[in-house]
PDB file of C-alpha atoms in Angstrom:
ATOM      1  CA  UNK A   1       0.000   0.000   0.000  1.00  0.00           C
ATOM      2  CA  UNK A   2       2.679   2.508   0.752  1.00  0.00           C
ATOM      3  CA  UNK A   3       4.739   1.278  -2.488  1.00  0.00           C
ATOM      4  CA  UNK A   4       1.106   2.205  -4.475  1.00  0.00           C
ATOM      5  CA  UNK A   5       1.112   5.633  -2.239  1.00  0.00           C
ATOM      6  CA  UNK A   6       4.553   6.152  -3.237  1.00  0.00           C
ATOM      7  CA  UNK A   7       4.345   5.501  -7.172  1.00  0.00           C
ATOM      8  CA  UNK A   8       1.157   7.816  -7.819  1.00  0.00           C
ATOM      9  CA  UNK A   9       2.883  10.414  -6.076  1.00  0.00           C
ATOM     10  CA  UNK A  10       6.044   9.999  -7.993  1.00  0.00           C
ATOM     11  CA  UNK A  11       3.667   9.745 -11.134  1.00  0.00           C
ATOM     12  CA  UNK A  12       1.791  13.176 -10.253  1.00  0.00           C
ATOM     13  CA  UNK A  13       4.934  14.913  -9.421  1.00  0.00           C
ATOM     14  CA  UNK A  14       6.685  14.381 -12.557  1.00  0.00           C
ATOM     15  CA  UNK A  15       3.444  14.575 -14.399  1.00  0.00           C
ATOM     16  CA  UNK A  16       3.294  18.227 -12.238  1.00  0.00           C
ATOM     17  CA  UNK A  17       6.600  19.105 -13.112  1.00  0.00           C
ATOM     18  CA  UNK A  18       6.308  18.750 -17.080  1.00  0.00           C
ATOM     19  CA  UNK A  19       3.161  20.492 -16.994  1.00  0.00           C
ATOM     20  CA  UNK A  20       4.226  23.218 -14.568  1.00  0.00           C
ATOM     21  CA  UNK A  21       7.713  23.300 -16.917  1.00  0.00           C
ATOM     22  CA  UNK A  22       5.096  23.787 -19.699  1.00  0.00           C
ATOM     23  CA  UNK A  23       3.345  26.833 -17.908  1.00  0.00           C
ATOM     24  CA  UNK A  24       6.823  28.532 -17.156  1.00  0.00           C
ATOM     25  CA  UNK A  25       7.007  28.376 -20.551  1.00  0.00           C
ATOM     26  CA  UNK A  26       4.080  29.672 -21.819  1.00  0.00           C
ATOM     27  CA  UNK A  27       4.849  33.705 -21.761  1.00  0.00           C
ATOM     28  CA  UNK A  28       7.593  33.145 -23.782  1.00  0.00           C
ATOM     29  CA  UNK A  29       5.155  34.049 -27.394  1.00  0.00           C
ATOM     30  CA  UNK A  30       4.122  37.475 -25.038  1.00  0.00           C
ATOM     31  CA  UNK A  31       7.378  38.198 -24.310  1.00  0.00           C
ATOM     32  CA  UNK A  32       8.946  37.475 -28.353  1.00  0.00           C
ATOM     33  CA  UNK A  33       6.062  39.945 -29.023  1.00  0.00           C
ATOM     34  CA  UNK A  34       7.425  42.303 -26.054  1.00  0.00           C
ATOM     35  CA  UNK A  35      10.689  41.899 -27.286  1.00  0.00           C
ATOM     36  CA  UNK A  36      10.196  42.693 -31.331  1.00  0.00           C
ATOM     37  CA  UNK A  37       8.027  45.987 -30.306  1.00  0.00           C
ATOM     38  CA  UNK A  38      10.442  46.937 -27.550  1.00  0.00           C
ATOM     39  CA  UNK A  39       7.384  47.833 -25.688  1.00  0.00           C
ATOM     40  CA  UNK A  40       5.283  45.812 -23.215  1.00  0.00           C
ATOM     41  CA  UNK A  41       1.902  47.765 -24.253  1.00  0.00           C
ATOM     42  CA  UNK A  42      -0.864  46.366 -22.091  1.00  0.00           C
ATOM     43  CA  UNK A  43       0.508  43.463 -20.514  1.00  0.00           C
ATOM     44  CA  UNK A  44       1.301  43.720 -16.857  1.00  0.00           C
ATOM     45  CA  UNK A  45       4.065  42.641 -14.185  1.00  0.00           C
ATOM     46  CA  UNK A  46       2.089  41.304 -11.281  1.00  0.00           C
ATOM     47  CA  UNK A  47       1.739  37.951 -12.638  1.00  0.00           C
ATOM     48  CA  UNK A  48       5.530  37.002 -13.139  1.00  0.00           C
ATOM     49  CA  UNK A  49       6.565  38.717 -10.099  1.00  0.00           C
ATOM     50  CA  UNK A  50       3.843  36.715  -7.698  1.00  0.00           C
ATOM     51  CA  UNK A  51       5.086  33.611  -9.382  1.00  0.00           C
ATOM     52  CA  UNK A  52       8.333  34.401  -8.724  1.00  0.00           C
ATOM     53  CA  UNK A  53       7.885  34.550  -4.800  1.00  0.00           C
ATOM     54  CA  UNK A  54       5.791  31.928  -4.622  1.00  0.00           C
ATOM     55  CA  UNK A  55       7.895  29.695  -6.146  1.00  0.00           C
ATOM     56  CA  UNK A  56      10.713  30.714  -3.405  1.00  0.00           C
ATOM     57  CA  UNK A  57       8.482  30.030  -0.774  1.00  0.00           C
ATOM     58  CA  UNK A  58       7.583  26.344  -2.234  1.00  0.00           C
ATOM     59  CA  UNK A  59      11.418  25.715  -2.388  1.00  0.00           C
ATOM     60  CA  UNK A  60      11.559  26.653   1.724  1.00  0.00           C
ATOM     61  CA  UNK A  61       8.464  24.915   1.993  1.00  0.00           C
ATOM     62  CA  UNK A  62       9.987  21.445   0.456  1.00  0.00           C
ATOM     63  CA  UNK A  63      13.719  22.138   2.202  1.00  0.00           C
ATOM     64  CA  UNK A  64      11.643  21.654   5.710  1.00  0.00           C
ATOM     65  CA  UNK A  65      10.024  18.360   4.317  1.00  0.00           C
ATOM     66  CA  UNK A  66      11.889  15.218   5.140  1.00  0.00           C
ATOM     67  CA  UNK A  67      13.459  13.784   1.499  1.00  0.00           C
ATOM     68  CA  UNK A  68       8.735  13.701   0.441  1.00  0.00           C
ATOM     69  CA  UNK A  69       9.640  17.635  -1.066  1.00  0.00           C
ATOM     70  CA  UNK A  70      12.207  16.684  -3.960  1.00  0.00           C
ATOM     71  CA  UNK A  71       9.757  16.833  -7.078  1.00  0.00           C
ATOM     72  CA  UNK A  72       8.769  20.639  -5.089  1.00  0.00           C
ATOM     73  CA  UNK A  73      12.275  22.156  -4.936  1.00  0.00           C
ATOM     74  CA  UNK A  74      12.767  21.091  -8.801  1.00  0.00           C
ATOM     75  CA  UNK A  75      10.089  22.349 -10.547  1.00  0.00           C
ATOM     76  CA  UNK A  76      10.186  25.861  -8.306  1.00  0.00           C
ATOM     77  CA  UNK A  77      14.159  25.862  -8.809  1.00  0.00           C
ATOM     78  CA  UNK A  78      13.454  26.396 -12.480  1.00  0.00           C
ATOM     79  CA  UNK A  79      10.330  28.214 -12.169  1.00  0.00           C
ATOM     80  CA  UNK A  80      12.602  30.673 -10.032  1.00  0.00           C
ATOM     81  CA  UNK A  81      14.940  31.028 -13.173  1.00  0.00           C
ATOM     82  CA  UNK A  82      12.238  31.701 -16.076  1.00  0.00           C
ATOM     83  CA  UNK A  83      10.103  33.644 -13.992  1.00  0.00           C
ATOM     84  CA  UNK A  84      13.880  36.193 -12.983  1.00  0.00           C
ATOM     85  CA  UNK A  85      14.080  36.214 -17.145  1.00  0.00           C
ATOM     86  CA  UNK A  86      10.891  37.311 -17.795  1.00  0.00           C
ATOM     87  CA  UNK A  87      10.416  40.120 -15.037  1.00  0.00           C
ATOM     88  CA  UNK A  88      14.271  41.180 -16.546  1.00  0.00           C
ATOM     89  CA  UNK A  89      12.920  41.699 -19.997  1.00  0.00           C
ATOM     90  CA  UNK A  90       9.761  43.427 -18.709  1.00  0.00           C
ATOM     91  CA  UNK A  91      11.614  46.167 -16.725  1.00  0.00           C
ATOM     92  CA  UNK A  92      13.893  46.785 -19.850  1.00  0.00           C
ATOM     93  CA  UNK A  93      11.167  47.284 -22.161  1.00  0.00           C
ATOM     94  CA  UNK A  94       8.752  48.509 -19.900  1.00  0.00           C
ATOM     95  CA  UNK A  95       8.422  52.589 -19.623  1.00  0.00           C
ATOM     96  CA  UNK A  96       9.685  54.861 -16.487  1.00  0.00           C
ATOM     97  CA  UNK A  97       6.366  54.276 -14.915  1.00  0.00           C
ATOM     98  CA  UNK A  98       5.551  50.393 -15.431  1.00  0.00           C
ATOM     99  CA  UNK A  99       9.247  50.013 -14.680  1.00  0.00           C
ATOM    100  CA  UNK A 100       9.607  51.582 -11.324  1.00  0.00           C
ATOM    101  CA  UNK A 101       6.210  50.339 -10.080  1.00  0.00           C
ATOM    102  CA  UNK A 102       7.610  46.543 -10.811  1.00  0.00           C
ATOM    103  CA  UNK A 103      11.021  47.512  -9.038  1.00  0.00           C
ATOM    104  CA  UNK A 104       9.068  48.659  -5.903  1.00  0.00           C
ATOM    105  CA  UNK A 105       6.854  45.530  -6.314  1.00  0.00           C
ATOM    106  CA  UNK A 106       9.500  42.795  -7.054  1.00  0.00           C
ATOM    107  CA  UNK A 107      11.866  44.909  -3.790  1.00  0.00           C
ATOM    108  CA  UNK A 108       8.753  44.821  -1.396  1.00  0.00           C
ATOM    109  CA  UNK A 109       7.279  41.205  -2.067  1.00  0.00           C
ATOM    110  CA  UNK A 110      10.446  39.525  -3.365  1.00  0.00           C
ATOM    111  CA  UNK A 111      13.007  40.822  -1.342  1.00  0.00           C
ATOM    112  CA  UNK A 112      12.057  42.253   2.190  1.00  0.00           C
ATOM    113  CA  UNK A 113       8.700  40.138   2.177  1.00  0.00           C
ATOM    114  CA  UNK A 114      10.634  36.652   1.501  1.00  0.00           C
ATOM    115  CA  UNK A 115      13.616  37.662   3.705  1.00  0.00           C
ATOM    116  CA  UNK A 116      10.894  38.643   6.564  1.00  0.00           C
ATOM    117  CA  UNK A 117       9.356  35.677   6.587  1.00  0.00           C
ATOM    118  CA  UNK A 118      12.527  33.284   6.593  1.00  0.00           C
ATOM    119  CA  UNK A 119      13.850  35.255   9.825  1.00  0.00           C
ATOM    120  CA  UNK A 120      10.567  35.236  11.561  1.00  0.00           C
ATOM    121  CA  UNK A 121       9.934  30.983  10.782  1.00  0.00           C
ATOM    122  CA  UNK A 122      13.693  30.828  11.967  1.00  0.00           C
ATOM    123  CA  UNK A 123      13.744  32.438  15.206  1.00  0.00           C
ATOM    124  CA  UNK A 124      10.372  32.022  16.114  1.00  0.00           C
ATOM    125  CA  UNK A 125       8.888  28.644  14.641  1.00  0.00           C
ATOM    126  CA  UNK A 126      10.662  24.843  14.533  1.00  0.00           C
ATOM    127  CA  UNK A 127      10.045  21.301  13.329  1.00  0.00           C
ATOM    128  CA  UNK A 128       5.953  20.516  12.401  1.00  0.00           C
ATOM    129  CA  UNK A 129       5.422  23.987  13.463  1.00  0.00           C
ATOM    130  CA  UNK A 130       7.374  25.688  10.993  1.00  0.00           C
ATOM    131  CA  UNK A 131       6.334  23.712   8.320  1.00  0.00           C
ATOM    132  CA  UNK A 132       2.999  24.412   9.300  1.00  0.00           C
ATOM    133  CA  UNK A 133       3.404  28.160   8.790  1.00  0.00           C
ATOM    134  CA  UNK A 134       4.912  28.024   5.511  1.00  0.00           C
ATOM    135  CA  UNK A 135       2.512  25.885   4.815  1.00  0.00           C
ATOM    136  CA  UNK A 136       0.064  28.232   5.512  1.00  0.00           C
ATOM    137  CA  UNK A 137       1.647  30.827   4.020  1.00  0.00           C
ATOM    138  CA  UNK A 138       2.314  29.026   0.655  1.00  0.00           C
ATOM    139  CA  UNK A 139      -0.976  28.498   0.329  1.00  0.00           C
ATOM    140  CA  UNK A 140      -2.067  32.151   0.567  1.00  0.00           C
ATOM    141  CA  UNK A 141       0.250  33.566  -2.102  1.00  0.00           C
ATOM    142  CA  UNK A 142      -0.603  30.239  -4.463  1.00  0.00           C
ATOM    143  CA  UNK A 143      -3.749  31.645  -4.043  1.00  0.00           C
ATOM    144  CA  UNK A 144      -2.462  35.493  -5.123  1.00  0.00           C
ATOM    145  CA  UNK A 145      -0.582  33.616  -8.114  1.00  0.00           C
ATOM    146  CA  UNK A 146      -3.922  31.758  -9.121  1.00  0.00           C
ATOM    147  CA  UNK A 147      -5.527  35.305  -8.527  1.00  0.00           C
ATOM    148  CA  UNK A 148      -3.430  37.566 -10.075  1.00  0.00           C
ATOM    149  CA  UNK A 149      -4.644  36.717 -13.648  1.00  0.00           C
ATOM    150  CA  UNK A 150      -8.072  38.571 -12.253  1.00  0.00           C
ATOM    151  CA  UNK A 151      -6.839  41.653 -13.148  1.00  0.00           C
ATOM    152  CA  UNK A 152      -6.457  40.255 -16.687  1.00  0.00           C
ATOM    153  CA  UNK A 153      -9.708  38.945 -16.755  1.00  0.00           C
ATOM    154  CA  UNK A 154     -11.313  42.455 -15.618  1.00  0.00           C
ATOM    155  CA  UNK A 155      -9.581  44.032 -18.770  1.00  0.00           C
ATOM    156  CA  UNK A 156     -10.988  41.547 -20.780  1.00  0.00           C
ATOM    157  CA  UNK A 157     -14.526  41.892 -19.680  1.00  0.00           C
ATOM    158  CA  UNK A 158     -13.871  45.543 -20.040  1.00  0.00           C
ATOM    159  CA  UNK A 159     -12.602  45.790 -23.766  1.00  0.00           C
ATOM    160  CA  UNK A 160     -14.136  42.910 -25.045  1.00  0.00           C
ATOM    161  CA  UNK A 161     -10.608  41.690 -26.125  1.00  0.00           C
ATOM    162  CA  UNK A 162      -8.695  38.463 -25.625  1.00  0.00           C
ATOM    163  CA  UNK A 163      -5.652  40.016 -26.674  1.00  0.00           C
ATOM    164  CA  UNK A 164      -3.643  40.429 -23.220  1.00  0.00           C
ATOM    165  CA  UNK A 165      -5.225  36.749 -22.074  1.00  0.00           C
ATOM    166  CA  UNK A 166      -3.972  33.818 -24.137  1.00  0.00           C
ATOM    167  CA  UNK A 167      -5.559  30.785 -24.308  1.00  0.00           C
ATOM    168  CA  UNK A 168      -2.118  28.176 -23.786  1.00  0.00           C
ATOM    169  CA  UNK A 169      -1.776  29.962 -20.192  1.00  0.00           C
ATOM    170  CA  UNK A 170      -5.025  28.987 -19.180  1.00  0.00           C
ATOM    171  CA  UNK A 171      -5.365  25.657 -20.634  1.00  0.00           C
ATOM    172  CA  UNK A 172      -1.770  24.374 -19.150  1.00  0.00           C
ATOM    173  CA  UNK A 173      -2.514  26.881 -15.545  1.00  0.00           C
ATOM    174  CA  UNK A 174      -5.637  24.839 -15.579  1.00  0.00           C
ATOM    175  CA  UNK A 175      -3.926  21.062 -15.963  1.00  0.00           C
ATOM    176  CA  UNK A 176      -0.878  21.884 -13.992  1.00  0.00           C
ATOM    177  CA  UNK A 177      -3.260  22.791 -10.947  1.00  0.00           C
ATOM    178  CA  UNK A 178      -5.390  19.806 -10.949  1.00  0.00           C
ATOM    179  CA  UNK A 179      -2.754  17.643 -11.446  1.00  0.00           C
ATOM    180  CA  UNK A 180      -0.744  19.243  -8.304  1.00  0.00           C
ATOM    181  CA  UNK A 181      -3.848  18.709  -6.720  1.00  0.00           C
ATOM    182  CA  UNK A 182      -3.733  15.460  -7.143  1.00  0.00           C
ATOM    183  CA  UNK A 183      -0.163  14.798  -6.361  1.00  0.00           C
ATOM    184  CA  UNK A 184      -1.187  16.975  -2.863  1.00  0.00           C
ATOM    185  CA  UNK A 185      -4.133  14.090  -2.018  1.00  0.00           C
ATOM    186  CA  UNK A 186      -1.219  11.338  -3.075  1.00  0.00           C
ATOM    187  CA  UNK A 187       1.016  12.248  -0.361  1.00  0.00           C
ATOM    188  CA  UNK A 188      -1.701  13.873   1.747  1.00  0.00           C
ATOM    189  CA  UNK A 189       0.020  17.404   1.915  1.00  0.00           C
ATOM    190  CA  UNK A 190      -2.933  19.817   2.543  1.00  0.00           C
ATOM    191  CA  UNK A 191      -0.821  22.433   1.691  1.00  0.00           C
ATOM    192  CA  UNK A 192      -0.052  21.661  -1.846  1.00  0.00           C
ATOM    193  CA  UNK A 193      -3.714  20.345  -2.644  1.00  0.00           C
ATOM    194  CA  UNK A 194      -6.037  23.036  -1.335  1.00  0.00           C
ATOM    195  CA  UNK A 195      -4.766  26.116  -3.430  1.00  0.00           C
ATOM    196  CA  UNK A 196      -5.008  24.051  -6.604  1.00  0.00           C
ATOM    197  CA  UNK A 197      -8.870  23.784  -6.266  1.00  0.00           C
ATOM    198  CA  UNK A 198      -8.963  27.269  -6.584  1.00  0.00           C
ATOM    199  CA  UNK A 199      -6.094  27.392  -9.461  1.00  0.00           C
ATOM    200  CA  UNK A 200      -8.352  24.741 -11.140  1.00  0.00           C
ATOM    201  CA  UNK A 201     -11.469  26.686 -10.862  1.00  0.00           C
ATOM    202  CA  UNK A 202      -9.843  29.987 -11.770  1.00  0.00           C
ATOM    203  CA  UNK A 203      -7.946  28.198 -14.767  1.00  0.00           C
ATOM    204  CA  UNK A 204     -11.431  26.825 -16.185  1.00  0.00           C
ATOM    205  CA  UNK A 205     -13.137  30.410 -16.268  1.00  0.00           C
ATOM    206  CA  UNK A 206     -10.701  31.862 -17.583  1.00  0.00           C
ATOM    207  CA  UNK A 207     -11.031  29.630 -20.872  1.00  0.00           C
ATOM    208  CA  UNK A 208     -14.779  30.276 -20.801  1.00  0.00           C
ATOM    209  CA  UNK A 209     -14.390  33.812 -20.727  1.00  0.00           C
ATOM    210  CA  UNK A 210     -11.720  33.543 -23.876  1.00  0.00           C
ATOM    211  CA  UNK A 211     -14.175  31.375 -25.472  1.00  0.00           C
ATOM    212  CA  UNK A 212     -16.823  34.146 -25.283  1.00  0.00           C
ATOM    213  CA  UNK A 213     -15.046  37.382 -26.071  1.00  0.00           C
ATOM    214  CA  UNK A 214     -13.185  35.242 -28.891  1.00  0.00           C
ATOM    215  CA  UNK A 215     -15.773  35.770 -31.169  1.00  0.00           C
ATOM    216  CA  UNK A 216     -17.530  38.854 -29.324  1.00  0.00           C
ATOM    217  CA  UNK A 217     -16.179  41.079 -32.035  1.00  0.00           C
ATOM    218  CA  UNK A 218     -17.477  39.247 -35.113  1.00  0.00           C
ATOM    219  CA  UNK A 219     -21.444  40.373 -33.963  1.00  0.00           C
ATOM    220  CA  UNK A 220     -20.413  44.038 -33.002  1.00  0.00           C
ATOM    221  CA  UNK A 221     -18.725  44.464 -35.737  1.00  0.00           C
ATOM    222  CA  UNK A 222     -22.070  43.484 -37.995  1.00  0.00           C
ATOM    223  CA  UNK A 223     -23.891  46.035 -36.057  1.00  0.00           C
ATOM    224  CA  UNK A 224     -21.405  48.758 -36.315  1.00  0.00           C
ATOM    225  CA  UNK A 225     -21.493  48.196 -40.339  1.00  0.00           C
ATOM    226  CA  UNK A 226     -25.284  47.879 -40.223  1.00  0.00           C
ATOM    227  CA  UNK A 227     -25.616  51.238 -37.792  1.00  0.00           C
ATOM    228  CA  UNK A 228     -23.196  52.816 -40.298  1.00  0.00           C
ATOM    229  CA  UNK A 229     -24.938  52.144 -43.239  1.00  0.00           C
ATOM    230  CA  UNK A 230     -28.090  53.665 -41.705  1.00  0.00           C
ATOM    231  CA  UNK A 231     -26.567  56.541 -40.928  1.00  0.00           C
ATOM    232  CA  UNK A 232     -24.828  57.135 -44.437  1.00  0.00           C
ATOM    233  CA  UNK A 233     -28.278  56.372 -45.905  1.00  0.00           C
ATOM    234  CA  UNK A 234     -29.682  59.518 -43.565  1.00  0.00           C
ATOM    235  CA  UNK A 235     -27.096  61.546 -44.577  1.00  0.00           C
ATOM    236  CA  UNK A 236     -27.235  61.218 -48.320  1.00  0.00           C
ATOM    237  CA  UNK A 237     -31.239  61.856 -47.823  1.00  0.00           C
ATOM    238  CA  UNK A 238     -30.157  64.998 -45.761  1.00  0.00           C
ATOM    239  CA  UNK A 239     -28.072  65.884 -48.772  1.00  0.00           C
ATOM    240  CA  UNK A 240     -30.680  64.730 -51.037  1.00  0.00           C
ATOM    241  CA  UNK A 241     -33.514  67.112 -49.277  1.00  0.00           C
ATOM    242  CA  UNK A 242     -30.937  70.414 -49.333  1.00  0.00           C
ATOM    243  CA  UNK A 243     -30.161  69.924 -53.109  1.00  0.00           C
ATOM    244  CA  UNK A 244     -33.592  69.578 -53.735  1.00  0.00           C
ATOM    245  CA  UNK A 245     -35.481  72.350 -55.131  1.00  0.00           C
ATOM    246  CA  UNK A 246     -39.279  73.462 -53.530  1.00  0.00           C
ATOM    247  CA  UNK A 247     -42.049  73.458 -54.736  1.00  0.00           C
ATOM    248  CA  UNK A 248     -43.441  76.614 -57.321  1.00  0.00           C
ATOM    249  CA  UNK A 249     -45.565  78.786 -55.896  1.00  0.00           C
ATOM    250  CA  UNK A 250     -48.505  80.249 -57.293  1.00  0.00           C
ATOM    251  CA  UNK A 251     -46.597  83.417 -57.801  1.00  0.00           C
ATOM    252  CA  UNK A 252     -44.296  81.817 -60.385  1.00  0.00           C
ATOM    253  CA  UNK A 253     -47.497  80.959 -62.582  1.00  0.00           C
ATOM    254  CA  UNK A 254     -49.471  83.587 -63.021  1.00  0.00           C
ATOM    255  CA  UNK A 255     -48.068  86.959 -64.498  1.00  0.00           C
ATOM    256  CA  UNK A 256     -46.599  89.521 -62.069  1.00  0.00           C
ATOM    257  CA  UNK A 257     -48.763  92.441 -61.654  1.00  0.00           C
ATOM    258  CA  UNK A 258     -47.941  95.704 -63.793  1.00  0.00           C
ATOM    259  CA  UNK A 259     -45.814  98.063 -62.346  1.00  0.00           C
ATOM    260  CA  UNK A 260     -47.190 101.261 -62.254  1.00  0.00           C
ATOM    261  CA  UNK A 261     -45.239 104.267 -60.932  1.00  0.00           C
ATOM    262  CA  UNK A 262     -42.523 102.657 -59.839  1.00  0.00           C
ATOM    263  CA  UNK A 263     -39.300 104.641 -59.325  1.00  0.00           C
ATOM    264  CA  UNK A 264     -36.442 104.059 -61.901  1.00  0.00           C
ATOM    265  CA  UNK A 265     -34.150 103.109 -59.327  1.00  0.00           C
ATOM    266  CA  UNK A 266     -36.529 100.406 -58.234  1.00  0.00           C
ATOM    267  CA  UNK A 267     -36.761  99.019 -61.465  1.00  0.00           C
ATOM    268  CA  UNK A 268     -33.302  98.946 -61.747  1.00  0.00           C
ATOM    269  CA  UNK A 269     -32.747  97.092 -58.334  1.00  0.00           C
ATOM    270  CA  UNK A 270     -35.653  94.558 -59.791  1.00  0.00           C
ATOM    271  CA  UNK A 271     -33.863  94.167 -63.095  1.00  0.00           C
ATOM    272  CA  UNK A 272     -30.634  93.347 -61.012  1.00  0.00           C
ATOM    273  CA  UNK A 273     -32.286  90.602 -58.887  1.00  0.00           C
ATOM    274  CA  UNK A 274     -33.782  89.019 -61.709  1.00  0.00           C
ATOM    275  CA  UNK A 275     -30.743  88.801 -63.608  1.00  0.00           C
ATOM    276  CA  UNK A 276     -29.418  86.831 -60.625  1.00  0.00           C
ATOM    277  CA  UNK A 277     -32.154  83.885 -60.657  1.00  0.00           C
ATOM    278  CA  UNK A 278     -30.427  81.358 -62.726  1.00  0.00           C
ATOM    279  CA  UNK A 279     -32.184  77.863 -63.390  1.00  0.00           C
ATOM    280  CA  UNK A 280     -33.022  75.467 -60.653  1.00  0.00           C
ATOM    281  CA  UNK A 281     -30.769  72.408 -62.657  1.00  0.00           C
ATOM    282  CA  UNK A 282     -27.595  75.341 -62.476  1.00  0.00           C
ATOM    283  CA  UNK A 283     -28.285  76.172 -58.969  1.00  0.00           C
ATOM    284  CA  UNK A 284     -28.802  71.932 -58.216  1.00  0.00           C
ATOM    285  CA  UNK A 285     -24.910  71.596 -60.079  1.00  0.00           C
ATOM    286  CA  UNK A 286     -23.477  74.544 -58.142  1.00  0.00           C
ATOM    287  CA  UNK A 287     -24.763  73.142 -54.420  1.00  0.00           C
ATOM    288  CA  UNK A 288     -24.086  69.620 -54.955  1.00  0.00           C
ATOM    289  CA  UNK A 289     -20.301  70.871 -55.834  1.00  0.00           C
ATOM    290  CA  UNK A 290     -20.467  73.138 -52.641  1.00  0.00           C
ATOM    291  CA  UNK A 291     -21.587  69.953 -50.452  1.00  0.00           C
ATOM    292  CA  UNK A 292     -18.471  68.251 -52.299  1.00  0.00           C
ATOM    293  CA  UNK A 293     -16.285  70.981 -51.728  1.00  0.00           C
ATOM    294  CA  UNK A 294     -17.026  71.074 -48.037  1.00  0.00           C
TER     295      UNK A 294
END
């Protein structure tokens, strides 16, 4: 019984570290892109920086385990290397603003955080009650990992765009955590399973929500061509209605009345403003190449 304990959690945690090898890997298309633009645009820090730390912590975690934390220390000794390489090209391509708010970020959390708590658990905490702390503690920043792609997710919802969220990170986030989950219940660590519910969970709505504003764009887009075309067709009957001429009046019909002692100069001033009525079809060519014009 403890031989089958032993082989499905040897099976999970190599199975966990491929997958979780896989996940490291999956920013590396976001940061090519990064990298070729020599901008990071919209894509933000917080997610390589909280993997960073929690992958320390798992490695001080496993060093407190008796020999059972092995298949931990590897996978989070090269997580720890990727996820350095990654926050290394973001600061360089990142502008003065998005690159000192990671510095102060990465010297807070990474730095003073991680050196805080490995003085406190050393003075203060020893044997199954250290390990219980970290334990503790790993589990709340897996948590902030599995969390951090929220604020990714609340972009999305907000611009209707998938760009900034790609599908590979989700998928593999999503199999990586379930099968760390099981490789938790294997060697009955409640430390290493519970967060991974929650990475699960987290990992599958994220998908969904690709899956919806994936194709969000192809409707709006028919309904910002269909609103368009209404509103060209109102304009060219605007233009239509301006160009137009009236209707005669009665007064064009019948004969003007005789003019009887009228001033010269009046008739003058009348001659004038009949000279300048020119025909409705001239008047039609001059405003339509005034509308043109303008």
């Amino acid at each position: 019984m403890a031989l089958t304990h032993n082989v499905w959690a040897f099976v999970f945690g190599m199975l966990g570290n491929i997958i979780s090898f896989v996940v490291f890997l999956a920013p590396v298309p976001t940061f090519v892109r990064i990298c070729k633009k020599k901008s990071t645009e919209g894509f933000q820090s917080l997610p390589y920086v909280s993997a960073l730390f929690s992958a320390m912590l798992w490695i001080y975690y496993a060093m407190q385990k008796d020999g059972s934390g092995f298949l931990l220390i590897t996978i989070n000794a090269v997580g720890c290397v990727i996820e350095t390489i990654y926050i290394v090209l973001f600061v360089t391509y990142a502008n003065k603003k998005t690159r000192i708010s990671t510095l102060k970020v990465l010297g807070l959390l990474n730095f003073l955080g991680f050196a805080a708590i490995v003085l406190v658990c050393e003075l203060l905490t020893e044997g199954s009650t250290r390990e219980k702390v970290l334990g503790g503690i790993c589990v709340g920043f897996s948590v902030s990992v599995f969390a951090a792609p929220l604020s990714i997710m609340r972009v999305v919802v907000r611009t209707r765009s998938v760009e900034f969220m790609p599908f590979s990170l989700s998928l593999f986030l999503t199999i990586s955590a379930v099968t760390w989950l099981f490789y938790g219940l294997a060697i009955k660590d409640f430390y290493v399973a519970l967060p991974n519910v929650l990475g699960a969970f987290l990992g599958a709505v994220q998908m969904i929500l690709y899956i919806i504003f994936k194709y969000y764009k192809i409707p709006m887009a028919q309904k910002t061509d269909k609103s368009k075309a209404v509103s060209d067709h109102s304009i060219d009957i605007a233009k239509l209605t301006t160009v137009t001429p009236g209707p005669i009046s009665d007064s064009a019909v019948h004969q003007p009345p005789l003019i009887h002692n009228v001033p010269e100069t009046q008739i003058q001033v009348t001659e004038v403003k009949s000279q300048n009525i020119t025909d409705p079809k001239d008047q039609i060519n001059k405003d339509v190449e005034n509308q043109s014009q303008v």
